[in-house]
Every structure is written in structure tokens, then in C-alpha cells.
Amino acid sequence: MGVTKSEKFTEEQNKIARMTKAIGHPARIAIIQYLFSIDSCVCGDIVNEIGLAQPTISQHLKELKSVGLIKGSVEGTSVCYCIDYHNWSLMKNLLSPILNLDAATLKKCC
């Protein structure tokens, strides 16, 4: 597989790609939906809710946190995770122009 030439794309295009890649797994979608349904939680709660192994959940949490869609804080021996609402809004604003493109308004050329 070739190396991605991210320097050929705008900062916005690269940011959109990183965020959509992070949410491009059904377990991560389930984690996000769960975090939106509650105020915050610890990793063990997510494991029980999603039904995957703790190391697997931790890896998915790491991916979501690395792009800033969630944030975590240490509370004793646990980490409490929640949605980063600022970055969630940023992602929605970045994706809206793309998701609002409408092929029906274009000429049919193919």
C-alpha cells in the first residue's frame, strides 16, 4: 500500500479524513452513541455496554481520543470518558458541506 501524501491536501481535508477514519468502525460508533446517551462513564462501563474485550475497547477509545472526538480524565484508577462537544461540533461543521452535496442537481454524465 502506498504512503498517503497528506501534504497534497488542505489542512481541512486532512482533518476531515482523520475524523471520519476514527468514526469508521461500528464499535466506535457504538461508543460515541453510548457516550452521548450518558453524561460520562469509565472504561468498564463501556466494555459492559458494547460487549467487546477491555483491550479492544481501550484501543477504540484511544483512536477517538487521538482525533479529539472524546476526552478522558483520570479518576482514581479509572479513566472517565465523555464527548468533546467542541470538536464534535467542529466535525459536524466540516462534514456538512460535503454531506450536503447533491448528485441529483448535477447532469448525469455517467
CSV table of C-alpha atoms in Angstrom, one decimal:
chain,number,residue,atom,x,y,z
A,1,MET,CA,0.0,0.0,0.0
A,2,GLY,CA,1.3,3.5,-0.9
A,3,VAL,CA,2.1,6.3,1.5
A,4,THR,CA,-0.6,8.9,1.9
A,5,LYS,CA,0.7,12.2,0.6
A,6,SER,CA,-1.2,14.4,3.1
A,7,GLU,CA,0.8,17.4,2.1
A,8,LYS,CA,-1.0,17.5,-1.2
A,9,PHE,CA,-4.3,18.1,0.5
A,10,THR,CA,-5.6,21.0,2.6
A,11,GLU,CA,-5.5,21.0,6.3
A,12,GLU,CA,-9.3,20.8,6.3
A,13,GLN,CA,-9.3,17.8,4.0
A,14,ASN,CA,-6.7,16.0,6.2
A,15,LYS,CA,-8.7,16.8,9.4
A,16,ILE,CA,-11.9,15.5,7.8
A,17,ALA,CA,-10.1,12.3,6.7
A,18,ARG,CA,-8.7,11.7,10.2
A,19,MET,CA,-12.1,12.3,11.9
A,20,THR,CA,-14.1,10.1,9.5
A,21,LYS,CA,-11.5,7.4,9.7
A,22,ALA,CA,-11.8,7.5,13.5
A,23,ILE,CA,-15.6,7.0,13.3
A,24,GLY,CA,-15.3,4.5,10.5
A,25,HIS,CA,-15.7,1.5,12.8
A,26,PRO,CA,-19.0,0.2,14.2
A,27,ALA,CA,-17.6,-0.2,17.7
A,28,ARG,CA,-16.5,3.4,17.7
A,29,ILE,CA,-20.0,4.5,16.5
A,30,ALA,CA,-21.5,2.4,19.4
A,31,ILE,CA,-19.0,4.0,21.9
A,32,ILE,CA,-20.0,7.5,20.6
A,33,GLN,CA,-23.7,6.7,20.8
A,34,TYR,CA,-23.2,5.4,24.3
A,35,LEU,CA,-21.3,8.4,25.5
A,36,PHE,CA,-24.0,10.7,24.1
A,37,SER,CA,-26.6,8.7,26.0
A,38,ILE,CA,-25.0,9.3,29.4
A,39,ASP,CA,-23.0,12.2,31.0
A,40,SER,CA,-19.7,10.3,31.3
A,41,CYS,CA,-18.5,6.8,32.1
A,42,VAL,CA,-15.5,4.7,32.9
A,43,CYS,CA,-14.0,2.2,30.5
A,44,GLY,CA,-15.5,-0.8,32.4
A,45,ASP,CA,-19.0,0.6,31.7
A,46,ILE,CA,-18.2,0.8,28.0
A,47,VAL,CA,-16.9,-2.7,28.0
A,48,ASN,CA,-20.2,-4.0,29.6
A,49,GLU,CA,-22.3,-1.9,27.2
A,50,ILE,CA,-20.5,-2.7,24.0
A,51,GLY,CA,-19.6,-6.3,24.8
A,52,LEU,CA,-16.1,-6.3,23.4
A,53,ALA,CA,-12.9,-7.1,25.4
A,54,GLN,CA,-11.4,-4.3,27.5
A,55,PRO,CA,-8.2,-4.1,25.4
A,56,THR,CA,-10.3,-3.7,22.3
A,57,ILE,CA,-12.4,-1.0,23.8
A,58,SER,CA,-9.3,0.8,25.0
A,59,GLN,CA,-7.8,0.8,21.5
A,60,HIS,CA,-11.0,2.2,20.1
A,61,LEU,CA,-11.1,4.9,22.8
A,62,LYS,CA,-7.5,5.8,22.0
A,63,GLU,CA,-8.4,6.3,18.3
A,64,LEU,CA,-11.4,8.5,19.2
A,65,LYS,CA,-9.4,10.5,21.7
A,66,SER,CA,-6.4,10.9,19.3
A,67,VAL,CA,-8.6,13.0,16.9
A,68,GLY,CA,-10.3,14.8,19.8
A,69,LEU,CA,-13.8,13.5,19.5
A,70,ILE,CA,-13.7,12.3,23.1
A,71,LYS,CA,-11.8,13.3,26.1
A,72,GLY,CA,-10.8,11.4,29.2
A,73,SER,CA,-9.8,12.3,32.7
A,74,VAL,CA,-8.2,10.0,35.4
A,75,GLU,CA,-10.4,9.4,38.4
A,76,GLY,CA,-8.5,7.2,40.9
A,77,THR,CA,-7.7,4.0,39.0
A,78,SER,CA,-10.3,4.6,36.2
A,79,VAL,CA,-10.5,6.9,33.2
A,80,CYS,CA,-13.7,8.8,32.7
A,81,TYR,CA,-14.6,9.4,29.1
A,82,CYS,CA,-17.0,11.9,27.5
A,83,ILE,CA,-17.7,13.5,24.2
A,84,ASP,CA,-15.6,16.6,23.4
A,85,TYR,CA,-18.5,18.8,22.3
A,86,HIS,CA,-16.3,21.5,20.8
A,87,ASN,CA,-14.6,19.0,18.5
A,88,TRP,CA,-17.8,17.2,17.8
A,89,SER,CA,-19.3,20.5,16.5
A,90,LEU,CA,-16.2,21.2,14.5
A,91,MET,CA,-16.5,17.8,12.8
A,92,LYS,CA,-20.2,18.4,12.0
A,93,ASN,CA,-19.3,21.8,10.5
A,94,LEU,CA,-16.5,20.3,8.4
A,95,LEU,CA,-18.7,17.5,7.1
A,96,SER,CA,-21.8,19.5,6.4
A,97,PRO,CA,-20.7,21.0,3.1
A,98,ILE,CA,-19.7,17.5,1.9
A,99,LEU,CA,-22.8,15.7,3.1
A,100,ASN,CA,-25.0,18.5,1.6
A,101,LEU,CA,-23.6,17.9,-1.9
A,102,ASP,CA,-26.4,16.6,-4.0
A,103,ALA,CA,-25.8,14.5,-7.0
A,104,ALA,CA,-29.4,14.9,-8.1
A,105,THR,CA,-28.7,18.5,-9.1
A,106,LEU,CA,-25.8,17.5,-11.4
A,107,LYS,CA,-26.0,16.5,-15.0
A,108,LYS,CA,-26.0,12.8,-15.5
A,109,CYS,CA,-22.7,12.2,-17.3
A,110,CYS,CA,-22.1,8.5,-16.4
